Coordinates of C-alpha atoms in Angstrom, one line a residue:
Chain B
X1 CA 105.2 87.7 67.2
X2 CA 104.8 91.8 65.5
X3 CA 101.5 93.7 66.4
X4 CA 99.0 94.5 62.7
X5 CA 98.5 98.7 63.4
X6 CA 94.5 97.0 63.8
X7 CA 95.5 95.4 67.4
X8 CA 96.2 98.1 69.4
X9 CA 92.3 98.8 69.5
X10 CA 91.5 97.1 72.3
X11 CA 94.0 99.2 74.7
X12 CA 93.2 102.3 72.6
X13 CA 88.9 101.6 73.5
X14 CA 89.3 100.8 77.3
X15 CA 92.2 104.2 77.3
X16 CA 90.1 106.0 74.9
X17 CA 86.8 105.6 77.0
X18 CA 88.4 106.5 80.1
X19 CA 89.9 109.5 78.4
X20 CA 86.3 110.5 78.0
X21 CA 84.8 110.0 80.9
X22 CA 87.5 112.6 82.6
X23 CA 86.7 115.3 80.3
X24 CA 83.1 115.2 79.7
X25 CA 82.5 115.4 83.4
X26 CA 83.5 119.0 83.2
X27 CA 81.9 120.1 79.8
X28 CA 78.9 121.8 79.2
X29 CA 75.9 119.4 79.0
X30 CA 75.2 119.8 75.2
X31 CA 79.1 118.5 75.0
X32 CA 78.7 116.0 77.2
X33 CA 75.9 114.5 75.3
X34 CA 77.7 115.0 72.2
X35 CA 80.9 113.0 74.2
X36 CA 78.7 110.3 74.9
X37 CA 77.4 109.7 71.2
X38 CA 81.1 110.3 69.3
X39 CA 82.7 107.8 71.8
X40 CA 79.6 105.0 71.4
X41 CA 79.8 105.5 67.2
X42 CA 83.7 105.2 67.7
X43 CA 83.5 102.0 69.7
X44 CA 81.4 100.5 67.6
X45 CA 83.5 100.5 64.6
X46 CA 86.3 99.7 67.1
X47 CA 85.0 96.5 67.8
X48 CA 83.5 95.6 64.5
X49 CA 86.8 95.8 63.0
X50 CA 88.0 93.7 66.0
X51 CA 84.8 90.9 65.1
X52 CA 85.7 91.3 61.3
X53 CA 89.4 90.5 61.7
X54 CA 89.0 87.8 64.3
X55 CA 86.6 86.5 62.4
X56 CA 88.2 86.1 59.0
X57 CA 91.4 85.3 60.1
X58 CA 89.6 82.8 62.8
X59 CA 92.5 83.3 65.1
X60 CA 92.6 85.6 68.5
X61 CA 95.5 87.6 69.5
X62 CA 97.1 88.7 73.3
X63 CA 97.5 92.1 73.5
X64 CA 100.5 92.5 76.5
X65 CA 100.3 95.7 78.1
X66 CA 103.5 97.1 79.2
X67 CA 107.1 95.5 79.2
X68 CA 106.8 92.8 81.4
X69 CA 105.1 89.8 79.9
X70 CA 103.5 86.8 81.1
X71 CA 102.9 85.5 83.8
X72 CA 103.5 88.4 85.6
X73 CA 102.6 91.6 83.2
X74 CA 98.8 92.0 82.5
X75 CA 97.1 91.4 78.9
X76 CA 94.2 91.9 77.1
X77 CA 92.7 89.3 74.8
X78 CA 90.6 89.3 71.8
X79 CA 88.9 86.9 69.9
X80 CA 85.7 86.0 68.1
X81 CA 83.9 84.9 71.0
X82 CA 84.3 88.5 72.8
X83 CA 84.6 90.6 69.3
X84 CA 81.2 89.4 68.8
X85 CA 80.3 89.7 72.5
X86 CA 81.5 93.4 72.7
X87 CA 80.7 94.1 69.6
X88 CA 76.6 93.8 70.2
X89 CA 76.8 95.3 73.5
X90 CA 78.3 97.9 71.9
X91 CA 76.1 98.8 69.4
X92 CA 73.0 98.4 72.3
X93 CA 75.2 100.7 74.0
X94 CA 74.3 103.0 71.5
X95 CA 71.2 102.9 70.8
X96 CA 70.2 103.2 74.0
X97 CA 71.6 106.3 74.5
X98 CA 70.4 107.3 70.9
X99 CA 66.9 105.9 71.8
X100 CA 66.7 107.6 75.1
X101 CA 67.7 109.9 74.7
X102 CA 65.0 112.7 74.6
X103 CA 63.9 111.2 77.8
X104 CA 67.6 112.0 78.7
X105 CA 67.4 115.4 78.2
X106 CA 63.9 115.2 80.2
X107 CA 64.8 113.2 82.9
X108 CA 68.2 114.0 84.3
X109 CA 68.8 118.1 84.8
X110 CA 71.2 120.0 83.2
X111 CA 74.1 121.0 85.5
X112 CA 73.5 116.6 86.0
X113 CA 74.1 115.9 82.6
X114 CA 77.8 115.8 81.9
X115 CA 78.2 113.4 84.9
X116 CA 75.7 110.7 84.0
X117 CA 78.0 111.0 80.9
X118 CA 81.2 110.4 82.9
X119 CA 79.6 107.7 84.1
X120 CA 78.1 106.1 80.9
X121 CA 81.7 106.4 79.7
X122 CA 82.9 104.5 82.4
X123 CA 80.4 101.7 82.3
X124 CA 81.8 101.8 78.8
X125 CA 85.6 101.4 79.8
X126 CA 84.0 98.7 82.4
X127 CA 81.8 97.3 79.0
X128 CA 84.9 96.8 76.7
X129 CA 87.9 95.9 79.4
X130 CA 86.0 93.1 81.3
X131 CA 85.1 91.7 77.7
X132 CA 88.7 91.8 77.0
X133 CA 91.1 91.7 79.8
X134 CA 92.7 88.4 80.3
X135 CA 93.4 88.8 83.7
X136 CA 91.2 88.1 86.6
X137 CA 92.1 90.5 88.7
X138 CA 91.8 93.7 86.5
X139 CA 88.2 91.9 85.6
X140 CA 87.3 92.2 89.8
X141 CA 88.7 95.9 89.7
X142 CA 86.4 96.7 86.3
X143 CA 83.5 94.8 88.2
X144 CA 83.4 97.7 91.1
X145 CA 84.2 100.2 88.3
X146 CA 80.8 99.4 86.4
X147 CA 79.4 98.6 90.1
X148 CA 79.8 102.2 90.7
X149 CA 78.9 103.8 87.1
X150 CA 75.5 101.6 87.3
X151 CA 74.2 103.0 90.7
X152 CA 75.0 106.2 89.8
X153 CA 73.0 105.6 86.3
X154 CA 70.1 104.1 88.5
X155 CA 70.3 106.6 91.1
X156 CA 70.6 109.8 87.7
X157 CA 67.1 110.8 88.1
X158 CA 68.0 111.9 91.5
X159 CA 64.1 111.1 93.5
X160 CA 64.5 109.8 96.9
X161 CA 62.6 106.6 95.1
X162 CA 65.6 105.9 92.6
X163 CA 67.8 107.6 95.3
X164 CA 66.8 104.1 97.2
X165 CA 67.3 102.1 94.2
X166 CA 70.6 102.4 93.8
X167 CA 71.5 102.0 97.4
X168 CA 69.9 98.6 97.1
X169 CA 71.2 97.8 93.8
X170 CA 74.8 99.1 95.6
X171 CA 74.4 96.7 98.4
X172 CA 73.6 93.4 96.6
X173 CA 76.0 93.7 94.2
X174 CA 78.4 95.0 96.9
X175 CA 78.1 91.3 98.4
X176 CA 78.1 89.8 95.1
X177 CA 81.5 91.2 94.6
X178 CA 82.8 90.4 98.0
X179 CA 82.5 86.4 97.1
X180 CA 83.8 87.3 94.0
X181 CA 87.0 88.8 95.3
X182 CA 87.1 86.0 98.0
X183 CA 87.1 83.4 95.5
X184 CA 89.6 85.2 93.3
X185 CA 92.0 85.2 96.2
X186 CA 91.1 81.4 97.2
X187 CA 91.9 81.1 93.8
X188 CA 95.2 82.8 93.5
X189 CA 96.7 81.1 97.1
X190 CA 95.9 78.0 95.5
X191 CA 97.5 79.1 92.1
X192 CA 99.7 81.7 92.4
X193 CA 98.2 83.0 89.0
X194 CA 96.0 85.6 87.6
X195 CA 95.9 85.5 83.9
X196 CA 93.9 82.7 82.3
X197 CA 96.1 80.7 80.6
X198 CA 98.4 80.3 83.2
X199 CA 95.6 79.6 85.9
X200 CA 94.3 77.6 83.8
X201 CA 97.4 75.2 83.3
X202 CA 97.7 75.3 86.6
X203 CA 94.4 73.9 87.8
X204 CA 94.2 71.2 85.4
X205 CA 97.8 70.2 87.1
X206 CA 95.9 70.5 90.4
X207 CA 92.9 68.3 89.0
X208 CA 95.6 66.0 87.4
X209 CA 97.1 65.3 91.0
X210 CA 93.9 65.5 92.4
X211 CA 95.0 68.2 95.2
X212 CA 93.1 70.8 97.0
X213 CA 90.3 69.6 95.4
X214 CA 87.3 71.0 98.1
X215 CA 89.3 74.6 98.2
X216 CA 89.2 74.4 94.5
X217 CA 85.9 73.8 94.0
X218 CA 84.3 76.0 96.7
X219 CA 86.6 79.2 95.3
X220 CA 85.0 78.9 91.7
X221 CA 81.8 78.1 93.8
X222 CA 82.4 81.4 95.2
X223 CA 83.1 82.9 92.5
X224 CA 80.0 82.1 90.8
X225 CA 78.0 83.1 93.4
X226 CA 79.2 86.6 93.7
X227 CA 78.4 86.8 89.9
X228 CA 75.0 85.5 89.9
X229 CA 73.9 87.8 92.2
X230 CA 75.3 90.6 90.1
X231 CA 73.2 89.5 87.5
X232 CA 70.3 88.8 89.6
X233 CA 69.5 85.2 88.8
X234 CA 66.6 84.0 91.5
X235 CA 66.2 84.5 94.3
X236 CA 69.3 87.0 94.3
X237 CA 67.0 89.5 92.0
X238 CA 65.7 90.9 94.9
X239 CA 66.9 94.4 93.4
X240 CA 66.0 93.8 90.6
X241 CA 62.7 95.8 89.4
X242 CA 62.9 98.5 91.2
X243 CA 66.5 99.6 89.7
X244 CA 65.6 98.1 86.1
X245 CA 61.9 100.0 86.0
X246 CA 62.0 103.1 87.4
X247 CA 65.5 105.1 85.3
X248 CA 65.3 106.7 82.6
X249 CA 64.9 104.9 79.6
X250 CA 68.8 104.3 78.4
X251 CA 69.6 103.5 81.9
X252 CA 67.1 100.6 82.0
X253 CA 67.8 99.6 79.0
X254 CA 71.7 99.5 79.0
X255 CA 71.4 97.9 82.8
X256 CA 69.0 95.0 81.5
X257 CA 71.1 94.8 78.2
X258 CA 74.5 95.1 79.2
X259 CA 76.1 94.9 82.4
X260 CA 74.3 92.1 84.0
X261 CA 75.7 90.7 80.3
X262 CA 78.4 91.6 80.8
X263 CA 79.7 90.3 84.3
X264 CA 77.8 86.8 82.8
X265 CA 80.4 86.9 79.9
X266 CA 83.2 87.1 82.5
X267 CA 81.7 83.5 84.2
X268 CA 81.8 81.9 80.9
X269 CA 85.2 82.7 80.6
X270 CA 86.4 81.4 84.0
X271 CA 84.4 78.2 83.3
X272 CA 86.3 77.8 80.1
X273 CA 89.8 79.1 80.1
X274 CA 90.5 78.8 83.6
X275 CA 88.7 75.2 84.1
X276 CA 86.0 76.2 86.2
X277 CA 83.6 73.5 84.2
X278 CA 86.5 70.7 84.6
X279 CA 86.2 71.4 88.3
X280 CA 82.6 71.3 88.7
X281 CA 82.6 68.2 86.7
X282 CA 84.1 66.3 89.0
X283 CA 81.7 66.9 91.5
X284 CA 78.4 66.2 90.2
X285 CA 76.3 69.2 91.5
X286 CA 73.7 70.0 90.2
X287 CA 73.3 73.3 92.3
X288 CA 73.2 76.4 89.2
X289 CA 71.1 73.9 87.3
X290 CA 68.1 73.6 90.0
X291 CA 68.4 77.7 90.5
X292 CA 68.2 78.0 86.8
X293 CA 65.6 75.9 86.8
X294 CA 63.5 77.4 89.9
X295 CA 64.7 80.9 88.0
X296 CA 63.3 80.7 84.9
X297 CA 59.5 79.1 86.1
X298 CA 59.5 81.8 89.8
X299 CA 60.7 84.8 87.4
X300 CA 57.9 84.6 84.6
X301 CA 55.6 83.9 87.4
X302 CA 56.6 87.1 89.0
X303 CA 55.9 88.7 85.9
X304 CA 52.8 87.6 85.4
X305 CA 51.1 89.7 88.3
X306 CA 53.0 92.4 87.8
X307 CA 50.2 95.7 87.6
X308 CA 52.8 97.7 86.3
X309 CA 54.6 96.3 81.8
X310 CA 57.7 98.2 83.0
X311 CA 58.0 96.2 86.0
X312 CA 56.7 93.0 84.2
X313 CA 58.8 93.4 81.6
X314 CA 62.2 94.0 84.5
X315 CA 60.8 90.8 86.1
X316 CA 60.9 89.3 82.8
X317 CA 64.6 89.5 83.0
X318 CA 65.0 87.1 85.6
X319 CA 63.7 84.2 83.2
X320 CA 66.3 85.4 81.0
X321 CA 68.9 85.2 83.4
X322 CA 67.6 81.6 84.7
X323 CA 67.9 80.3 80.5
X324 CA 71.8 82.2 80.4
X325 CA 72.6 80.0 84.2
X326 CA 70.6 76.8 82.6
X327 CA 73.1 76.9 79.3
X328 CA 76.0 77.3 81.6
X329 CA 74.8 75.1 84.2
X330 CA 74.5 71.7 81.1
X331 CA 78.3 72.2 81.3
X332 CA 79.1 71.8 77.9
X333 CA 80.2 73.7 74.7
X334 CA 77.3 73.6 73.4
X335 CA 75.6 74.6 76.4
X336 CA 78.3 77.5 76.5
X337 CA 77.3 78.5 73.1
X338 CA 73.9 79.0 73.5
X339 CA 74.4 81.0 76.4
X340 CA 76.3 83.0 74.7
X341 CA 74.2 83.1 71.4
X342 CA 71.2 84.0 74.2
X343 CA 73.2 86.8 75.5
X344 CA 73.2 88.7 72.6
X345 CA 69.3 87.9 71.3
X346 CA 68.4 88.7 75.0
X347 CA 70.5 92.3 74.7
X348 CA 68.9 93.2 71.3
X349 CA 64.9 92.2 72.5
X350 CA 65.7 93.6 76.0
X351 CA 67.0 96.7 75.4
X352 CA 64.4 97.0 73.2
X353 CA 61.1 96.4 75.9
X354 CA 62.9 99.1 77.7
X355 CA 63.7 101.6 75.5
X356 CA 59.5 101.1 73.6
X357 CA 58.0 100.7 76.6
X358 CA 59.4 103.6 78.4
X359 CA 58.0 105.7 75.2
X360 CA 54.6 104.4 75.7
X361 CA 54.5 105.2 79.0
X362 CA 55.4 108.5 78.3
X363 CA 52.5 108.9 75.6
X364 CA 50.0 107.3 78.4
X365 CA 50.5 110.2 80.9
X366 CA 53.4 108.4 82.7
X367 CA 51.3 105.5 83.2
X368 CA 52.7 102.1 82.6
X369 CA 49.2 100.0 84.5
X370 CA 48.1 97.4 81.4
X371 CA 44.7 99.9 81.1
X372 CA 46.3 102.9 80.8
X373 CA 48.5 101.5 77.8
X374 CA 45.7 100.1 75.8
X375 CA 46.0 101.7 72.7
X376 CA 49.5 103.4 73.3
X377 CA 50.7 101.7 70.0
X378 CA 48.7 103.6 68.2
X379 CA 50.3 106.9 69.8
X380 CA 53.6 105.8 69.1
X381 CA 53.0 103.5 66.5
X382 CA 57.2 102.2 65.9
X383 CA 57.2 102.3 70.0
X384 CA 54.8 99.8 69.7
X385 CA 55.8 98.0 66.8
X386 CA 59.3 97.1 68.6
X387 CA 57.3 96.0 72.0
X388 CA 55.7 93.3 69.7
X389 CA 58.7 92.2 68.1
X390 CA 61.1 92.0 71.5
X391 CA 57.8 90.5 72.8
X392 CA 57.9 88.0 69.8
X393 CA 61.2 87.3 70.6
X394 CA 61.3 86.4 74.4
X395 CA 58.4 84.4 73.7
X396 CA 60.4 82.3 70.7
X397 CA 58.6 83.0 67.6
X398 CA 60.2 82.1 64.1
X399 CA 63.0 84.5 62.6
X400 CA 63.5 86.3 65.5
X401 CA 66.6 85.7 67.8
X402 CA 65.0 84.4 70.5
X403 CA 63.7 81.6 68.7
X404 CA 66.7 80.4 67.7
X405 CA 68.7 80.8 71.0
X406 CA 65.6 78.9 72.5
X407 CA 66.7 75.9 69.9
X408 CA 70.3 76.3 70.3
X409 CA 69.6 75.2 73.9
X410 CA 67.6 72.7 73.2
X411 CA 69.8 71.1 70.8
X412 CA 72.5 72.0 74.3
X413 CA 70.0 70.2 76.3
X414 CA 69.8 67.0 73.7
X415 CA 73.1 66.7 73.8
X416 CA 74.0 66.2 77.7
X417 CA 70.9 63.5 77.3
X418 CA 69.9 61.8 80.4
X419 CA 67.4 62.9 82.8
X420 CA 68.2 66.6 82.6
X421 CA 67.3 66.5 78.7
X422 CA 64.0 66.1 79.8
X423 CA 64.0 68.5 82.4
X424 CA 65.3 71.1 80.0
X425 CA 63.2 70.2 77.1
X426 CA 60.3 70.6 79.9
X427 CA 61.1 73.6 81.0
X428 CA 61.5 75.3 77.5
X429 CA 58.0 74.2 76.6
X430 CA 56.6 75.4 79.9
X431 CA 58.5 79.1 80.1
X432 CA 57.9 79.5 76.6
X433 CA 54.0 78.8 77.6
X434 CA 54.1 81.5 80.3
X435 CA 56.5 84.0 78.4
X436 CA 53.4 83.9 76.4
X437 CA 51.0 84.6 78.9
X438 CA 52.2 88.0 80.3
X439 CA 54.6 89.3 77.4
X440 CA 52.0 89.0 74.4
X441 CA 49.3 90.0 76.5
X442 CA 51.1 93.1 77.2
X443 CA 52.2 93.6 73.5
X444 CA 48.5 93.0 72.3
X445 CA 47.3 95.1 74.8
X446 CA 48.8 98.4 73.1
X447 CA 46.5 97.6 70.0
X448 CA 43.3 97.1 71.9
X449 CA 41.3 100.3 71.4
X450 CA 41.7 102.9 74.7
X451 CA 39.7 106.1 75.4
X452 CA 39.6 108.3 73.0
X453 CA 40.7 111.4 74.3
X454 CA 40.6 114.2 72.2
X455 CA 44.6 115.5 73.1
X456 CA 46.7 116.1 70.0
X457 CA 49.0 113.4 69.0
X458 CA 52.4 113.3 70.6
X459 CA 55.2 114.8 69.1
X460 CA 56.9 111.9 67.2
X461 CA 60.2 111.0 69.0
X462 CA 62.5 110.0 65.6
X463 CA 66.1 109.4 67.6
X464 CA 63.7 106.7 70.1
X465 CA 62.1 105.1 66.4
X466 CA 65.6 105.0 64.2
X467 CA 67.1 103.3 67.2
X468 CA 64.6 100.9 68.2
X469 CA 63.9 100.0 64.2
X470 CA 67.8 99.8 64.0
X471 CA 67.4 96.4 67.5
X472 CA 64.3 95.5 65.6
X473 CA 66.8 94.9 62.4
X474 CA 69.0 93.0 64.9
X475 CA 66.6 91.0 66.3
X476 CA 65.5 90.0 62.7
X477 CA 69.0 89.5 62.0
X478 CA 70.3 86.6 65.1
X479 CA 66.8 84.8 64.6
X480 CA 67.7 84.7 60.1
X481 CA 71.7 84.5 60.6
X482 CA 71.3 82.6 63.6
X483 CA 73.4 79.4 62.3
X484 CA 76.5 81.9 60.8
X485 CA 76.2 83.9 64.6
X486 CA 76.6 80.6 66.1
X487 CA 79.2 79.2 63.5
X488 CA 81.5 82.5 64.5
X489 CA 80.9 81.8 68.5
X490 CA 81.8 78.3 68.7
X491 CA 85.1 79.5 66.4
X492 CA 85.7 81.6 69.2
X493 CA 84.8 79.1 71.9
X494 CA 87.0 76.8 70.3
X495 CA 89.6 79.2 70.5
X496 CA 89.1 79.6 74.5
X497 CA 92.7 77.7 76.0
Chain Q
X1 CA 93.4 69.5 115.4
X2 CA 94.9 72.5 117.6
X3 CA 98.0 73.0 115.9
X4 CA 96.3 73.3 113.0
X5 CA 93.7 75.8 114.0
X6 CA 97.1 77.7 114.7
X7 CA 99.0 77.6 112.0
X8 CA 95.7 78.4 109.7
X9 CA 94.8 81.6 112.7
X10 CA 95.3 84.0 110.1
X11 CA 93.2 82.3 107.5
X12 CA 90.1 81.4 109.6
X13 CA 90.7 85.2 111.1
X14 CA 90.2 86.6 107.2
X15 CA 87.2 83.9 107.1
X16 CA 85.1 84.7 110.6
X17 CA 85.8 88.9 109.5
X18 CA 84.1 87.7 106.0
X19 CA 81.1 86.5 107.8
X20 CA 80.4 88.6 109.9
X21 CA 81.1 91.4 107.4
X22 CA 79.1 89.8 105.1
X23 CA 75.7 89.0 107.6
X24 CA 76.1 92.8 108.5
X25 CA 75.6 94.3 104.7
X26 CA 73.4 91.7 103.6
X27 CA 71.1 91.3 107.0
X28 CA 71.2 94.3 109.0
X29 CA 68.4 97.6 108.2
X30 CA 70.8 100.0 109.1
X31 CA 72.7 101.7 106.2
X32 CA 76.1 102.7 107.7
X33 CA 75.7 99.6 109.8
X34 CA 75.8 97.8 106.3
X35 CA 78.7 100.2 105.0
X36 CA 80.9 98.8 108.5
X37 CA 80.0 95.2 107.1
X38 CA 80.9 96.1 104.3
X39 CA 84.9 97.2 105.5
X40 CA 84.6 94.8 107.7
X41 CA 83.9 91.5 105.1
X42 CA 87.0 93.3 102.7
X43 CA 89.5 93.3 105.5
X44 CA 88.8 89.7 105.9
X45 CA 89.9 89.5 102.6
X46 CA 92.7 91.9 102.2
X47 CA 94.3 90.1 105.6
X48 CA 93.5 86.3 103.6
X49 CA 95.8 88.0 101.0
X50 CA 98.0 89.4 102.7
X51 CA 99.0 86.8 105.4
X52 CA 98.8 83.7 102.1
X53 CA 101.4 85.7 100.6
X54 CA 103.5 86.2 102.9
X55 CA 106.2 83.7 103.3
X56 CA 108.4 84.1 107.1
X57 CA 112.1 84.2 106.6
X58 CA 111.7 86.0 103.4
X59 CA 112.8 89.2 102.6
X60 CA 110.2 92.8 101.6
X61 CA 110.4 92.3 97.8
X62 CA 112.8 95.7 97.8
X63 CA 115.9 95.1 96.0
X64 CA 119.2 94.4 98.5
X65 CA 122.7 95.0 97.6
X66 CA 123.9 91.1 97.3
X67 CA 121.3 89.5 97.1
X68 CA 120.2 88.8 93.7
X69 CA 118.2 85.3 94.2
X70 CA 114.7 85.6 93.3
X71 CA 113.5 83.3 96.1
X72 CA 114.7 85.1 98.6
X73 CA 111.8 87.6 98.9
X74 CA 108.3 87.0 98.9
X75 CA 105.9 87.9 96.1
X76 CA 105.3 91.2 95.5
X77 CA 101.8 90.4 93.9
X78 CA 99.8 89.4 97.2
X79 CA 100.7 93.0 99.1
X80 CA 99.9 94.9 95.2
X81 CA 96.4 92.9 95.5
X82 CA 95.2 94.2 98.7
X83 CA 96.4 97.6 97.9
X84 CA 94.6 98.1 94.7
X85 CA 91.3 96.3 96.8
X86 CA 91.9 99.2 99.3
X87 CA 91.8 101.7 96.8
X88 CA 88.6 100.1 95.2
X89 CA 87.2 99.7 98.8
X90 CA 87.5 103.4 99.7
X91 CA 85.6 104.3 96.3
X92 CA 82.6 101.9 96.7
X93 CA 82.1 103.6 100.7
X94 CA 82.5 106.7 99.3
X95 CA 79.3 106.0 97.4
X96 CA 77.4 104.2 99.8
X97 CA 78.0 107.5 102.6
X98 CA 76.9 109.1 99.6
X99 CA 73.6 107.7 98.6
X100 CA 73.3 107.5 102.6
X101 CA 73.2 110.9 103.2
X102 CA 70.8 111.5 100.4
X103 CA 68.7 109.5 102.1
X104 CA 69.1 110.1 105.2
X105 CA 68.7 114.3 104.2
X106 CA 65.0 113.6 102.6
X107 CA 63.7 110.5 105.1
X108 CA 65.6 111.3 108.3
X109 CA 66.0 107.6 108.6
X110 CA 68.5 105.0 107.8
X111 CA 66.2 102.3 108.5
X112 CA 65.9 100.5 105.1
X113 CA 62.6 98.7 105.7
X114 CA 61.5 103.0 106.9
X115 CA 62.7 104.6 104.1
X116 CA 60.9 101.5 101.8
X117 CA 58.1 102.8 103.5
X118 CA 57.5 106.5 103.3
X119 CA 58.5 106.1 99.5
X120 CA 55.4 104.0 99.4
X121 CA 53.5 106.3 100.6
X122 CA 54.8 109.2 98.8
X123 CA 53.9 107.3 95.7
X124 CA 51.0 107.0 96.7

């Protein structure tokens, strides 16, 4: 098969990001920031090109790394689903940096900025590689790279509490990646393969012959547990609130919207391409289902009792991760498609909430308790609107991304029937009510009359306004054109072999 | 039973090492002990990979004159995975140690709870 020129993009994007990481670490602060922006724009353009070609051709392609082919060599694989998720995550990373630009200049010391840019580029490389790789062990290596990079993003502000948050993040994530590596090693010792197509075939064969069913089950369970810890499924979320709510705006947005999502997309690939679903389906096991259910409710309840708005937004992530795992736990292709859609909708909404929330906190004197934020939307109107739109999207107001994803999830729930259908539907209704209770309360609080201090109006933060406006447009796009996007996702999932 | 344990002795050792390391990393309050736990956990996995990757009576995966049959050698991939894993483990340990040093300089403690308490007081 001859390669078209655009099919070299995945490799170029990974190598480009790695090279930018190396270069930006020795640049001056200003140049390093320029590298961050430039790289993000180029990567977004690359992702969108890949998305255009894979969707319009309706097929996926495999890029072999080097001369040694399968089953020993390493490969990248790009299809519509990978390109779509990659494009959205790249866009969110770009907008997070643009939106958090001014705060970044304020929060991260000048001599540390090049290092911040370096870990940002590393994270970009890890995101692209994890989305596209066809090899389970490569995925593991990039999981660890992204763990280190995310840890540096959390500690970037450099005060004691940030370093402590980073240490806690690191500890929980090491537990997660340890479990993942053990599961991976077991799976490898059972099948002898690491590339997804061969791995899937070997697992199918083992299931057919009914051999090693317990170790097979255990290895998939270990990998799932690992990803669950790393993406903060309740009750493994303890590291999340302080990591998300105290970092600089760009870091919070990236951590909540990109880092946890790329792990989950990897898990989706494991479920569908390495036949994890088939392994789980043979033993009727509702552990994941139960965890997701508990997570949705518990995350919301935690969010309700928070006094700080950004911590509340962080806890709402715990609930949303529950939603994402719920789609996976249904065990059907519709459920997985709904999960992918929710990844997109939640990434757009949550990064917007963190960017806007950080801006609202800074116009209210670095205080994000509910009384302090009263009337903040009048001081920063665009950020206030963005917070409202993000909150509405998570609640599930029609025409916004969160609504479509709840509809798809409910449809997937109805598709499986039985008692689980009723539980899923009841859960969606209940959690929507809880979401209204905290998200809309916070958003409307911004529009109440605050104490009118005679201070001058804060200077408008145009990069942030531009970034959140684009994110709002993205959320509306996901809501209005939900079925088109869903079509792409289903096309991509159908191509997963 | 004993025979089965004996044939899987390395696998069992690996799982025990993993379990001990995992519990240390999760439950111990002391940051340094956590890092030691992480190292043990990773070593367990490397032992697992290395022992299952080796087949007795086969040669190391380096070509020898006259033996061109691939089944005479062991698969080189598990050893490659272990090496990669070690590299990853070293860098992660370095980052964790770096964070520990910074925390100790600031709070003069390695105890996670104590540091958390000091941070809480600092915030007020």
